[in-house]
Coordinates of C-alpha atoms in Angstrom, one line a residue:
X982 CA -11.5 -15.6 -22.4
X983 CA -14.1 -14.4 -24.8
X984 CA -17.3 -16.3 -25.4
X985 CA -19.9 -15.3 -28.0
X986 CA -23.3 -17.0 -27.3
X987 CA -26.4 -16.9 -29.4
X988 CA -29.5 -15.7 -27.6
X989 CA -31.1 -19.2 -27.9
X990 CA -28.1 -20.6 -26.0
X991 CA -28.4 -17.8 -23.4
X992 CA -32.1 -18.6 -22.8
X993 CA -31.3 -22.3 -22.4
X994 CA -28.5 -21.5 -20.0
X995 CA -30.6 -19.1 -17.9
X996 CA -33.6 -21.3 -17.8
X997 CA -31.5 -24.3 -16.8
X998 CA -30.6 -22.7 -13.5
X999 CA -33.3 -20.1 -13.1
X1000 CA -35.3 -21.3 -10.2
X1001 CA -36.8 -18.3 -8.4
X1002 CA -35.5 -17.3 -5.0
X1003 CA -37.5 -15.5 -2.4
X1004 CA -36.2 -12.0 -1.4
X1005 CA -34.2 -12.7 1.7
X1006 CA -34.4 -10.8 5.0
X1007 CA -31.3 -8.6 5.5
X1008 CA -31.6 -8.9 9.3
X1009 CA -28.7 -10.7 10.7
X1010 CA -26.3 -9.5 8.0
X1011 CA -25.1 -6.6 10.1
X1012 CA -24.8 -5.7 13.8
X1013 CA -26.2 -2.6 15.4
X1014 CA -23.2 -2.3 17.7
X1015 CA -19.5 -3.3 17.9
X1016 CA -19.4 -7.0 18.8
X1017 CA -17.7 -10.2 17.7
X1018 CA -19.3 -13.4 16.6
X1019 CA -20.2 -15.5 19.6
X1020 CA -19.9 -19.0 18.2
X1021 CA -19.2 -21.0 15.0
X1022 CA -22.9 -21.3 14.5
X1023 CA -23.2 -17.5 14.7
X1024 CA -20.5 -17.1 12.0
X1025 CA -22.0 -19.8 9.8
X1026 CA -25.5 -18.2 10.0
X1027 CA -24.0 -15.0 8.7
X1028 CA -22.3 -16.7 5.8
X1029 CA -25.5 -18.6 4.9
X1030 CA -27.4 -15.3 5.0
X1031 CA -24.9 -13.9 2.5
X1032 CA -25.3 -16.9 0.2
X1033 CA -29.1 -16.4 0.2
X1034 CA -28.6 -12.8 -0.8
X1035 CA -26.2 -13.8 -3.6
X1036 CA -28.6 -16.5 -4.9
X1037 CA -31.5 -14.0 -4.9
X1038 CA -29.5 -11.4 -6.7
X1039 CA -28.3 -13.9 -9.3
X1040 CA -31.9 -15.1 -9.9
X1041 CA -33.1 -11.5 -10.4
X1042 CA -30.3 -10.8 -12.8
X1043 CA -31.2 -13.7 -14.9
X1044 CA -34.9 -12.6 -15.0
X1045 CA -33.8 -9.2 -16.2
X1046 CA -31.6 -10.7 -18.9
X1047 CA -34.5 -12.8 -20.2
X1048 CA -36.8 -9.7 -20.2
X1049 CA -34.5 -7.3 -21.9
X1050 CA -32.4 -9.2 -24.5
X1051 CA -33.8 -10.5 -27.7
X1052 CA -30.7 -10.5 -29.8
X1053 CA -27.4 -12.3 -29.7
X1054 CA -25.4 -11.4 -26.6
X1055 CA -21.7 -11.2 -26.3
X1056 CA -20.2 -12.1 -23.0
X1057 CA -16.6 -11.2 -22.0
X1058 CA -14.9 -12.8 -19.1
X1059 CA -11.9 -10.9 -17.8
X1060 CA -9.5 -12.5 -15.4
X1061 CA -6.3 -11.0 -14.0
X1062 CA -4.0 -10.9 -11.0
X1063 CA -0.5 -9.7 -10.2
X1064 CA 1.0 -12.8 -11.7
X1065 CA -0.9 -14.9 -14.9
X1066 CA 10.8 4.5 11.3
X1067 CA 13.0 4.0 14.0
X1068 CA 16.2 6.0 14.3
X1069 CA 18.0 3.2 12.4
X1070 CA 15.5 3.1 9.6
X1071 CA 16.7 4.1 6.1
X1072 CA 13.2 4.0 4.7
X1073 CA 11.0 7.0 3.9
X1074 CA 8.3 5.8 6.3
X1075 CA 5.0 7.6 6.8
X1076 CA 5.0 7.3 10.6
X1077 CA 8.0 7.7 12.9
X1078 CA 8.9 4.5 14.7
X1079 CA 6.6 2.4 12.4
X1080 CA 9.0 0.7 9.9
X1081 CA 7.3 -0.4 6.7
X1082 CA 8.2 -3.5 4.7
X1083 CA 10.6 -2.6 1.8
X1084 CA 13.4 -3.9 -0.4
X1085 CA 16.4 -2.7 1.6
X1086 CA 17.0 -2.4 5.3
X1087 CA 19.9 -1.5 7.7
X1088 CA 20.9 -3.4 10.9
X1089 CA 24.2 -3.3 12.7
X1090 CA 27.1 -3.2 10.2
X1091 CA 25.0 -4.5 7.3
X1092 CA 22.6 -3.5 4.6
X1093 CA 20.1 -6.3 3.8
X1094 CA 18.6 -6.3 0.3
X1095 CA 15.6 -8.2 -1.1
X1096 CA 16.1 -8.8 -4.8
X1097 CA 14.2 -11.2 -7.1
X1098 CA 13.7 -14.0 -4.5
X1099 CA 17.1 -13.6 -2.9
X1100 CA 18.3 -11.9 0.3
X1101 CA 21.8 -10.3 0.1
X1102 CA 24.0 -8.8 2.9
X1103 CA 26.5 -6.0 2.3
X1104 CA 28.8 -4.9 5.0
X1105 CA 29.2 -1.2 5.3
X1106 CA 31.3 -0.8 8.5
X1107 CA 34.2 -2.7 10.0
X1108 CA 36.3 -1.6 13.0
X1109 CA 34.7 1.8 12.8
X1110 CA 35.8 2.2 9.2
X1111 CA 33.5 2.7 6.2
X1112 CA 33.5 -0.2 3.7
X1113 CA 31.2 -1.6 1.0
X1114 CA 31.6 -5.3 0.7
X1115 CA 29.0 -7.9 -0.5
X1116 CA 29.1 -10.7 2.1
X1117 CA 26.4 -13.3 1.7
X1118 CA 23.2 -14.3 -0.1
X1119 CA 20.5 -16.9 0.3
X1120 CA 17.7 -18.1 -1.9
X1121 CA 14.5 -17.5 -0.1
X1122 CA 12.7 -20.5 -1.6
X1123 CA 13.9 -23.7 0.0
X1124 CA 14.5 -26.7 -2.3
X1125 CA 11.2 -28.5 -1.5
X1126 CA 9.0 -25.5 -1.9
X1127 CA 6.8 -24.6 -4.9
X1128 CA 7.9 -21.7 -7.1
X1129 CA 4.5 -20.0 -7.7
X1130 CA 5.3 -17.3 -5.1
X1131 CA 6.3 -13.6 -4.9
X1132 CA 8.5 -12.2 -2.2
X1133 CA 7.8 -8.5 -1.8
X1134 CA 8.7 -7.1 1.6
X1135 CA 11.7 -7.2 4.0
X1136 CA 11.9 -6.0 7.6
X1137 CA 14.7 -6.4 10.1
X1138 CA 14.7 -6.5 13.9
X1139 CA 18.2 -6.9 15.4
X1140 CA 19.6 -10.0 13.7
X1141 CA 16.2 -11.4 12.6
X1142 CA 15.2 -10.8 9.0
X1143 CA 11.5 -11.1 8.1
X1144 CA 10.2 -11.6 4.6
X1145 CA 6.6 -11.4 3.5
X1146 CA 5.5 -13.2 0.3
X1147 CA 2.4 -14.5 -1.4
X1148 CA 2.1 -18.1 -2.6
X1149 CA -0.4 -18.4 -5.4
X1150 CA -0.1 -22.2 -5.4
X1151 CA -1.4 -22.4 -1.9
X1152 CA -3.5 -19.1 -1.8
X1153 CA -1.5 -18.1 1.3
X1154 CA 0.8 -15.4 2.5
X1155 CA 4.3 -16.6 3.7
X1156 CA 5.9 -15.0 6.7
X1157 CA 9.5 -16.2 6.9
X1158 CA 12.4 -15.7 9.4
X1159 CA 16.1 -15.7 8.6
X1160 CA 19.1 -15.2 10.8
X1161 CA 21.9 -12.8 10.2
X1162 CA 25.2 -14.0 11.5
X1163 CA 28.1 -12.0 12.8
X1164 CA 30.0 -12.4 9.5
X1165 CA 27.0 -11.4 7.4
X1166 CA 25.9 -15.0 6.6
X1167 CA 22.2 -15.4 6.1
X1168 CA 20.4 -18.7 7.1
X1169 CA 16.8 -19.7 6.9
X1170 CA 15.2 -20.2 10.3
X1171 CA 11.5 -20.9 10.0
X1172 CA 8.2 -19.6 8.7
X1173 CA 4.5 -19.9 8.6
X1174 CA 1.8 -19.8 5.9
X1175 CA -1.5 -18.0 6.4
X1176 CA -4.4 -18.6 4.1
X1177 CA -5.4 -15.2 2.6
X1178 CA -5.9 -13.3 -0.6
X1179 CA -3.0 -11.3 -2.0
X1180 CA -2.1 -8.4 0.2
X1181 CA -0.4 -6.5 -2.7
X1182 CA -1.6 -2.9 -3.0
X1183 CA 0.7 -1.0 -5.3
X1184 CA 1.0 2.0 -2.9
X1185 CA 0.5 0.7 0.6
X1186 CA 2.6 -1.9 2.4
X1187 CA 1.6 -5.2 3.8
X1188 CA 4.0 -5.5 6.8
X1189 CA 5.3 -3.3 9.5
X1190 CA 7.4 -3.3 12.7
X1191 CA 5.4 -1.6 15.5
X1192 CA 6.7 -1.6 19.1
X1193 CA 9.1 -4.5 18.2
X1194 CA 6.1 -6.5 17.0
X1195 CA 5.6 -7.7 13.4
X1196 CA 2.3 -6.6 12.0
X1197 CA 0.8 -7.7 8.7
X1198 CA -2.5 -6.9 7.1
X1199 CA -4.1 -9.8 5.2
X1200 CA -7.5 -9.6 3.3
X1201 CA -9.5 -12.8 3.0
X1202 CA -12.6 -13.1 0.8
X1203 CA -15.4 -14.4 3.0
X1204 CA -18.3 -14.7 0.5
X1205 CA -18.7 -13.2 -2.9
X1206 CA -21.2 -12.8 -5.7
X1207 CA -18.6 -14.1 -8.0
X1208 CA -16.6 -16.6 -5.9
X1209 CA -13.4 -18.2 -7.0
X1210 CA -13.9 -21.9 -7.7
X1211 CA -10.6 -22.9 -6.2
X1212 CA -10.9 -21.0 -3.0
X1213 CA -12.7 -22.3 0.1
X1214 CA -14.3 -19.9 2.5
X1215 CA -12.6 -20.6 5.7
X1216 CA -11.4 -18.9 8.9
X1217 CA -7.9 -17.6 8.8
X1218 CA -5.6 -20.7 9.1
X1219 CA -1.9 -21.0 9.4
X1220 CA 0.6 -23.8 9.1
X1221 CA 4.2 -24.0 10.2
X1222 CA 6.6 -24.8 7.5
X1223 CA 8.6 -27.9 8.5
X1224 CA 11.6 -29.7 7.0
X1225 CA 9.2 -31.7 4.9
X1226 CA 8.3 -28.5 3.0
X1227 CA 4.7 -28.0 1.8
X1228 CA 3.9 -31.7 1.5
X1229 CA 2.9 -32.2 5.1
X1230 CA 1.3 -28.9 6.2
X1231 CA -0.9 -29.1 9.2
X1232 CA -3.4 -26.2 9.0
X1233 CA -5.0 -24.8 12.2
X1234 CA -6.9 -21.7 13.1
X1235 CA -4.8 -18.6 13.8
X1236 CA -7.9 -16.7 15.1
X1237 CA -11.3 -17.9 16.3
X1238 CA -14.7 -16.6 15.5
X1239 CA -14.7 -14.7 18.8
X1240 CA -11.7 -12.7 17.4
X1241 CA -13.8 -11.6 14.4
X1242 CA -15.9 -8.4 14.6
X1243 CA -19.3 -8.5 12.9
X1244 CA -20.0 -6.2 10.0
X1245 CA -21.6 -2.9 11.1
X1246 CA -23.0 -2.3 7.6
X1247 CA -24.4 -4.4 4.7
X1248 CA -22.0 -5.9 2.3
X1249 CA -22.2 -7.6 -1.1
X1250 CA -18.8 -9.2 -1.2
X1251 CA -17.5 -9.0 2.4
X1252 CA -13.8 -9.2 3.2
X1253 CA -12.3 -10.5 6.4
X1254 CA -9.8 -7.7 7.1
X1255 CA -7.3 -9.5 9.2
X1256 CA -4.5 -8.0 11.3
X1257 CA -1.9 -10.5 12.2
X1258 CA 0.6 -9.6 15.0
X1259 CA 3.7 -11.8 15.6
X1260 CA 6.6 -11.6 18.1
X1261 CA 9.5 -12.1 15.8
X1262 CA 12.0 -12.5 18.7
X1263 CA 10.3 -15.5 20.3
X1264 CA 11.5 -19.0 19.7
X1265 CA 8.3 -20.3 18.2
X1266 CA 7.4 -17.2 16.1
X1267 CA 4.2 -16.7 18.2
X1268 CA 1.4 -15.0 16.2
X1269 CA -2.2 -14.0 16.8
X1270 CA -4.7 -11.7 15.3
X1271 CA -8.0 -9.9 15.0
X1272 CA -10.4 -9.5 12.1
X1273 CA -13.4 -7.5 11.1
X1274 CA -15.9 -8.2 8.3
X1275 CA -16.3 -5.1 6.0
X1276 CA -16.3 -4.1 2.4
X1277 CA -13.6 -5.1 0.0
X1278 CA -13.3 -1.4 -1.1
X1279 CA -11.1 0.0 1.7
X1280 CA -8.1 2.0 2.8
X1281 CA -6.0 1.3 5.8
X1282 CA -3.5 3.1 7.9
X1283 CA -1.1 1.9 10.7
X1284 CA -0.1 4.3 13.5
X1285 CA 2.0 3.7 16.6
X1286 CA -1.1 2.8 18.6
X1287 CA -3.8 1.5 16.2
X1288 CA -4.8 0.0 12.9
X1289 CA -7.4 2.1 11.0
X1290 CA -9.7 0.8 8.3
X1291 CA -12.1 2.9 6.2
X1292 CA -14.8 1.3 4.1
X1293 CA -17.8 2.9 2.2
X1294 CA -21.4 2.2 3.2
X1295 CA -23.8 0.9 0.6
X1296 CA -27.5 1.9 0.1
X1297 CA -29.1 -1.1 1.7
X1298 CA -32.3 -0.9 -0.3
X1299 CA -30.3 -1.3 -3.5
X1300 CA -29.1 -4.7 -2.4
X1301 CA -32.5 -6.2 -3.4
X1302 CA -33.8 -3.4 -5.7
X1303 CA -32.6 -3.8 -9.3
X1304 CA -34.0 -0.6 -10.9
X1305 CA -30.7 1.2 -10.8
X1306 CA -27.2 1.1 -12.3
X1307 CA -24.9 -0.6 -9.8
X1308 CA -24.8 -0.6 -6.0
X1309 CA -23.7 3.0 -5.3
X1310 CA -22.6 4.0 -1.9
X1311 CA -24.2 6.5 0.4
X1312 CA -21.2 8.9 0.3
X1313 CA -20.5 7.9 3.9
X1314 CA -17.6 5.8 5.1
X1315 CA -17.2 3.7 8.2
X1316 CA -14.0 4.3 10.0
X1317 CA -12.8 1.4 12.3
X1318 CA -10.1 1.6 14.9
X1319 CA -8.3 -1.5 16.1
X1320 CA -5.9 -0.6 19.0
X1321 CA -2.6 -2.4 19.1
X1322 CA -3.2 -2.8 22.8
X1323 CA -6.0 -5.3 22.2
X1324 CA -8.8 -3.0 23.4
X1325 CA -12.2 -3.2 21.8
X1326 CA -12.7 -1.9 18.3
X1327 CA -14.1 1.6 17.9
X1328 CA -16.3 3.0 15.0
X1329 CA -17.1 6.4 13.6
X1330 CA -19.0 7.6 10.5
X1331 CA -17.6 10.3 8.2
X1332 CA -18.7 11.7 4.9
X1333 CA -16.6 11.0 1.8
X1334 CA -13.8 8.6 1.3
X1335 CA -10.0 8.8 2.1
X1336 CA -7.8 8.7 -1.0
X1337 CA -5.1 6.5 0.4
X1338 CA -3.0 5.9 3.6
X1339 CA -1.6 9.4 3.4
X1340 CA -5.1 10.7 4.0
X1341 CA -4.5 9.7 7.7
X1342 CA -2.3 11.2 10.4
X1343 CA -2.4 10.5 14.1
X1344 CA -1.1 13.3 16.3
X1345 CA -1.4 14.2 20.0
X1346 CA -4.1 11.6 20.7
X1347 CA -6.3 12.5 17.7
X1348 CA -6.7 11.2 14.1
X1349 CA -6.5 13.7 11.4
X1350 CA -8.4 12.5 8.3
X1351 CA -9.1 13.9 4.8
X1352 CA -12.0 12.5 2.8
X1353 CA -13.4 13.6 -0.6
X1354 CA -17.0 13.2 -1.5
X1355 CA -17.9 11.0 -4.5
X1356 CA -19.2 12.7 -7.6
X1357 CA -22.4 10.7 -7.6
X1358 CA -23.3 11.5 -4.0
X1359 CA -23.3 15.3 -3.9
X1360 CA -24.1 18.2 -6.3
X1361 CA -20.5 19.4 -5.9
X1362 CA -17.4 17.6 -4.9
X1363 CA -16.2 18.4 -1.3
X1364 CA -13.0 17.9 0.6
X1365 CA -13.6 17.3 4.3
X1366 CA -11.0 17.6 7.0
X1367 CA -11.7 15.7 10.3
X1368 CA -10.1 15.6 13.7
X1369 CA -11.3 12.6 15.6
X1370 CA -10.6 12.1 19.2
X1371 CA -10.7 8.7 20.9
X1372 CA -14.2 9.4 22.3
X1373 CA -15.6 9.8 18.8
X1374 CA -14.8 6.1 18.1
X1375 CA -17.8 4.6 19.8
X1376 CA -19.5 1.1 20.0
X1377 CA -22.9 1.8 18.5
X1378 CA -23.2 5.4 17.4
X1379 CA -24.6 5.9 13.8
X1380 CA -24.4 9.7 13.9
X1381 CA -22.0 11.2 11.3
X1382 CA -19.0 13.1 12.8
X1383 CA -19.0 16.7 11.8
X1384 CA -15.9 17.8 9.8
X1385 CA -13.5 20.3 11.2
X1386 CA -13.6 22.0 7.8
X1387 CA -15.1 21.4 4.3
X1388 CA -14.6 23.1 1.0
X1389 CA -15.3 22.6 -2.7
X1390 CA -12.8 21.0 -5.0
X1391 CA -12.9 20.5 -8.7
X1392 CA -12.1 16.8 -8.8
X1393 CA -12.2 13.8 -6.6
X1394 CA -8.8 12.7 -8.0
X1395 CA -6.4 14.2 -5.5
X1396 CA -3.0 13.7 -4.0
X1397 CA -2.7 14.4 -0.3
X1398 CA -0.2 14.5 2.6
X1399 CA -0.2 15.8 6.2
X1400 CA 2.7 17.7 7.8
X1401 CA 2.8 18.5 11.6
X1402 CA 0.6 21.6 11.1
X1403 CA -0.9 21.4 7.6
X1404 CA -3.0 19.3 5.3
X1405 CA -1.6 19.5 1.8
X1406 CA -4.0 18.7 -1.0
X1407 CA -3.2 18.6 -4.7
X1408 CA -6.0 18.5 -7.3
X1409 CA -5.2 16.5 -10.4
X1410 CA -7.3 18.8 -12.6
X1411 CA -6.5 17.3 -16.0
X1412 CA -5.8 13.7 -15.2
X1413 CA -2.5 12.0 -16.1
X1414 CA -2.6 12.5 -19.8
X1415 CA -0.5 15.4 -21.0
X1416 CA -2.6 15.9 -24.2
X1417 CA -5.6 16.9 -22.0
X1418 CA -3.7 19.9 -20.6
X1419 CA -4.2 23.0 -22.6
X1420 CA -3.8 25.7 -19.9
X1421 CA -0.9 27.4 -18.2
X1422 CA -2.1 26.2 -14.8
X1423 CA -1.9 22.4 -14.4
X1424 CA -2.7 21.5 -10.9
X1425 CA -3.6 23.5 -7.8
X1426 CA -2.2 22.9 -4.3
X1427 CA -4.0 23.9 -1.1
X1428 CA -2.6 24.1 2.4
X1429 CA -5.1 23.9 5.2
X1430 CA -4.0 24.5 8.8
X1431 CA -4.9 21.8 11.3
X1432 CA -5.6 24.0 14.3
X1433 CA -6.5 27.5 13.0
X1434 CA -8.8 28.9 10.4
X1435 CA -6.3 29.3 7.6
X1436 CA -6.2 28.0 4.0
X1437 CA -3.9 28.9 1.2
X1438 CA -4.1 28.0 -2.5
X1439 CA -1.3 27.9 -5.0
X1440 CA -1.6 27.5 -8.8
X1441 CA 1.3 25.4 -10.0
X1442 CA 3.0 25.1 -13.4
X1443 CA 3.2 21.4 -13.1
X1444 CA 1.2 18.4 -11.9
X1445 CA 1.1 17.2 -8.3
X1446 CA 2.5 13.7 -8.5
X1447 CA 4.5 13.6 -5.3
X1448 CA 4.2 15.5 -2.0
X1449 CA 6.9 14.9 0.7
X1450 CA 7.4 16.8 4.0
X1451 CA 11.2 17.6 4.3
X1452 CA 11.8 19.2 7.7
X1453 CA 10.1 22.6 7.8
X1454 CA 9.7 22.5 4.0
X1455 CA 7.5 20.7 1.5
X1456 CA 8.7 18.9 -1.7
X1457 CA 6.1 18.9 -4.5
X1458 CA 6.9 17.5 -7.9
X1459 CA 5.3 16.5 -11.2
X1460 CA 5.6 17.3 -14.9
X1461 CA 4.9 20.5 -16.8
X1462 CA 3.2 21.0 -20.2
X1463 CA 6.5 20.2 -21.9
X1464 CA 6.7 16.9 -20.0
X1465 CA 9.7 18.1 -18.1
X1466 CA 10.2 17.0 -14.5
X1467 CA 9.4 20.0 -12.2
X1468 CA 9.8 20.7 -8.5
X1469 CA 8.4 23.3 -6.2
X1470 CA 9.7 23.7 -2.7
X1471 CA 7.4 25.3 -0.1
X1472 CA 8.7 27.0 3.1
X1473 CA 6.2 26.1 5.8
X1474 CA 7.7 28.4 8.5
X1475 CA 5.5 31.4 9.1
X1476 CA 3.1 31.9 6.2
X1477 CA 3.8 29.2 3.6
X1478 CA 5.2 30.3 0.3
X1479 CA 7.1 28.8 -2.7
X1480 CA 10.7 29.0 -1.7
X1481 CA 12.4 27.6 -4.8
X1482 CA 11.7 25.8 -8.0
X1483 CA 13.4 23.7 -10.6
X1484 CA 12.7 22.3 -14.1
X1485 CA 14.7 19.4 -15.6
X1486 CA 14.4 18.3 -19.2
X1487 CA 16.7 15.2 -19.3
X1488 CA 14.8 12.8 -17.1
X1489 CA 11.5 11.9 -15.3
X1490 CA 10.8 10.2 -12.1
X1491 CA 10.5 6.5 -12.5
X1492 CA 8.8 5.3 -9.3
X1493 CA 6.1 7.2 -7.4
X1494 CA 6.0 4.8 -4.4
X1495 CA 6.8 6.6 -1.1
X1496 CA 10.0 4.5 -0.5
X1497 CA 11.5 5.7 -3.8
X1498 CA 12.1 9.2 -2.3
X1499 CA 14.4 10.3 0.5
X1500 CA 15.8 13.5 1.9
X1501 CA 18.8 14.5 4.0
X1502 CA 19.5 17.8 5.6
X1503 CA 23.1 18.7 5.1
X1504 CA 23.3 22.2 6.7
X1505 CA 20.7 24.6 8.1
X1506 CA 20.2 26.0 4.6
X1507 CA 20.9 23.1 2.3
X1508 CA 19.6 19.6 1.7
X1509 CA 19.7 16.7 -0.8
X1510 CA 16.6 14.9 -2.1
X1511 CA 17.0 11.6 -3.9
X1512 CA 14.5 10.2 -6.5
X1513 CA 14.5 7.3 -8.9
X1514 CA 14.8 8.4 -12.6
X1515 CA 14.9 7.3 -16.2
X1516 CA 16.1 9.4 -19.1
X1517 CA 13.3 10.8 -21.2
X1518 CA 14.7 8.9 -24.2
X1519 CA 14.2 5.5 -22.6
X1520 CA 10.9 6.1 -20.8
X1521 CA 8.9 4.0 -23.2
X1522 CA 11.2 1.0 -22.8
X1523 CA 12.1 1.5 -19.1
X1524 CA 15.6 -0.1 -19.7
X1525 CA 17.1 -1.1 -16.5
X1526 CA 20.6 -0.1 -17.6
X1527 CA 19.3 3.5 -17.8
X1528 CA 17.9 3.5 -14.3
X1529 CA 19.5 6.0 -12.0
X1530 CA 19.2 7.9 -8.7
X1531 CA 19.1 11.6 -9.2
X1532 CA 20.0 13.9 -6.3
X1533 CA 18.5 17.4 -6.2
X1534 CA 20.1 20.2 -4.2
X1535 CA 17.6 22.3 -2.3
X1536 CA 18.7 25.8 -1.0
X1537 CA 16.4 28.5 0.3
X1538 CA 15.6 31.2 -2.2
X1539 CA 17.6 29.5 -5.0
X1540 CA 16.6 27.3 -7.8
X1541 CA 16.5 23.6 -7.2
X1542 CA 19.7 22.2 -8.7
X1543 CA 21.0 18.9 -10.1
X1544 CA 23.4 17.9 -7.4
X1545 CA 24.4 14.5 -8.8
X1546 CA 23.3 11.4 -10.6
X1547 CA 24.4 7.7 -10.3
X1548 CA 23.4 5.1 -12.8
X1549 CA 23.1 1.4 -12.7
X1550 CA 25.5 0.4 -15.6
X1551 CA 24.2 -3.1 -15.5
X1552 CA 27.0 -5.7 -15.8
X1553 CA 26.4 -7.6 -19.0
X1554 CA 28.2 -10.6 -17.5
X1555 CA 25.6 -10.8 -14.7
X1556 CA 22.9 -13.3 -15.6
X1557 CA 20.3 -14.3 -13.1
X1558 CA 18.4 -17.5 -14.0
X1559 CA 15.4 -16.2 -12.1
X1560 CA 12.7 -18.7 -11.3
X1561 CA 11.0 -17.1 -8.3
X1562 CA 9.7 -13.6 -7.7
X1563 CA 11.2 -12.2 -10.9
X1564 CA 9.3 -8.9 -11.3
X1565 CA 10.0 -5.8 -9.3
X1566 CA 6.4 -5.0 -8.1
X1567 CA 7.8 -2.7 -5.4
X1568 CA 10.4 -1.2 -7.7
X1569 CA 14.2 -1.9 -7.6
X1570 CA 15.8 1.5 -6.7
X1571 CA 16.1 3.4 -3.5
X1572 CA 18.0 6.5 -2.4
X1573 CA 18.9 6.6 1.4
X1574 CA 21.4 8.1 3.9
X1575 CA 23.2 6.7 6.9
X1576 CA 24.9 9.6 8.8
X1577 CA 26.9 11.5 6.3
X1578 CA 27.0 8.6 3.9
X1579 CA 24.9 8.8 0.7
X1580 CA 23.7 5.5 -0.8
X1581 CA 21.8 4.4 -3.9
X1582 CA 20.4 1.0 -4.5
X1583 CA 20.0 0.8 -8.3
X1584 CA 18.9 -2.7 -9.4
X1585 CA 21.9 -5.1 -8.9
X1586 CA 24.2 -2.3 -7.9
X1587 CA 24.8 -0.5 -4.5
X1588 CA 26.6 2.8 -4.8
X1589 CA 28.1 5.0 -2.1
X1590 CA 28.7 8.7 -2.6
X1591 CA 29.7 11.8 -0.6
X1592 CA 28.5 15.3 -0.6
X1593 CA 31.4 17.6 -1.6
X1594 CA 30.8 21.3 -2.2
X1595 CA 27.1 20.7 -2.3
X1596 CA 27.5 18.0 -5.0
X1597 CA 26.9 14.3 -4.7
X1598 CA 30.1 12.6 -5.9
X1599 CA 30.3 8.8 -6.4
X1600 CA 33.0 7.1 -4.3
X1601 CA 32.5 3.4 -4.7
X1602 CA 30.1 0.8 -6.0
X1603 CA 29.5 -2.9 -5.5
X1604 CA 27.7 -5.1 -8.0
X1605 CA 26.5 -7.3 -5.2
X1606 CA 24.6 -9.7 -7.4
X1607 CA 27.5 -10.4 -9.7
X1608 CA 30.1 -10.5 -6.9
X1609 CA 28.2 -13.0 -4.8
X1610 CA 27.3 -15.0 -7.9
X1611 CA 31.1 -15.5 -8.5
X1612 CA 31.7 -16.9 -5.0

């Protein structure tokens, strides 16, 4: 909505609510050491202190507007939202034995698919024989539920199917359980609603299975300078979904104030970062949780043993001093560790900020972390590599941990990934716009060893859009100056070097989410990488009937080859009158492997192929949406 106001109207508006507020004390708005709130009054006092700070800042803003503007002022209001591995995992997970919520999973003899608000089962084995047979489907939304909801993530544990969604009508996340029967039939079991903000990230995932427990991360706005009028500031509450649907929900607290850690740093718009853990195999779907108050600007990572959260630290004096542009950070981040065991939270300070969840790796009792300094905080941009042991996560220390290594980089816009021995960092030197690239070198890639003083840098003829460890090799892909999809394979054994390369001019990768890539080693010297792709001709329209899975053959010391391609070929007779969760926010295509079987989920179609003479040859496909629609 765009409103143009004359200055006289602005003055009237400002004066009408322009009572002066005394500068508040910032004491009590952060804790000097790790501790939880001790009572409801303690928690309420914190919220009231934040409200006083917000009122003061708004009062000062209005004064500055009156002092500085003498002409007509144009105001623009912008609103927006998304809407208005275990051995059996087929997902390209970041951490072994931590299965991330996705759109297709494998359990027993079945593949389970989450597609536009519907769960499908496809049987792939019967009496030890390979088959591909669509068996069952169920609408996730039950008849009495509202339809203002997105269903995004699927997980499976034995015959229990778990779906995570977000209900905009109730401002709540939905955690639902379904049963998978012996014949592939799917039935709704039960579910709960948890009041929260939208968990959707675009690159990270909201739910995981860790140690047979269901873990979900839910952010909740606690207080804000610009609060939403329709949201109440409450403790995390949940309600069981009964046969009466959403008409008779009984909300109750899922955690208490003593389960919430106080903020260790000042915030302007604090978020209650909430980690909910449920036992999906219990009768009552028992859930509990822990939360910490911290900045809304954050990155999180889930390992086998802990949940990690990184948030930047603000300059405290700038919270009440308005002679500056914005509330810039100090260039220091607070790293918080919440162990899955329930032990007390730990805290450490590091310079810079992690780029995303792939900036973290836990290995041999230590957390490896990459951060990059912000351009405003240092004369030159630095990359910093940390190795944090458990003892460095303390309860009250404000000293900054020294990095294991730091070096200059040309940009804070990076792509990063850890392997067992190396940190891999790609610098996006020229951004994402091909017209800005006027040199032969596009991006550079550096490999920094995690335990010895060794760093190698490679100039690449393409961007660094994807970095994937594949055994003792590294898969790096992007586009070159001609906008052709390009791949570089690094051999990490011994001294790392480029082992093979490939350039492809007919297609480009469609989805850059981690789950849209997968790799299978076929022999000691040959493997198949699967990516999602669109032909270059249809990139501007992203037509679903052009969607495909491309298989790339990777052989040491040979060019990366096109090993095969399977396309959707959407059935024109298939029409889904979609009413719930109709957009593919997490994508709709996945390559994956089960034993020597090669699969591709491509929209409404599931395709099985075989590797024959180093080529991926399609064997059979099932249009599972159409087939089950006809039943």
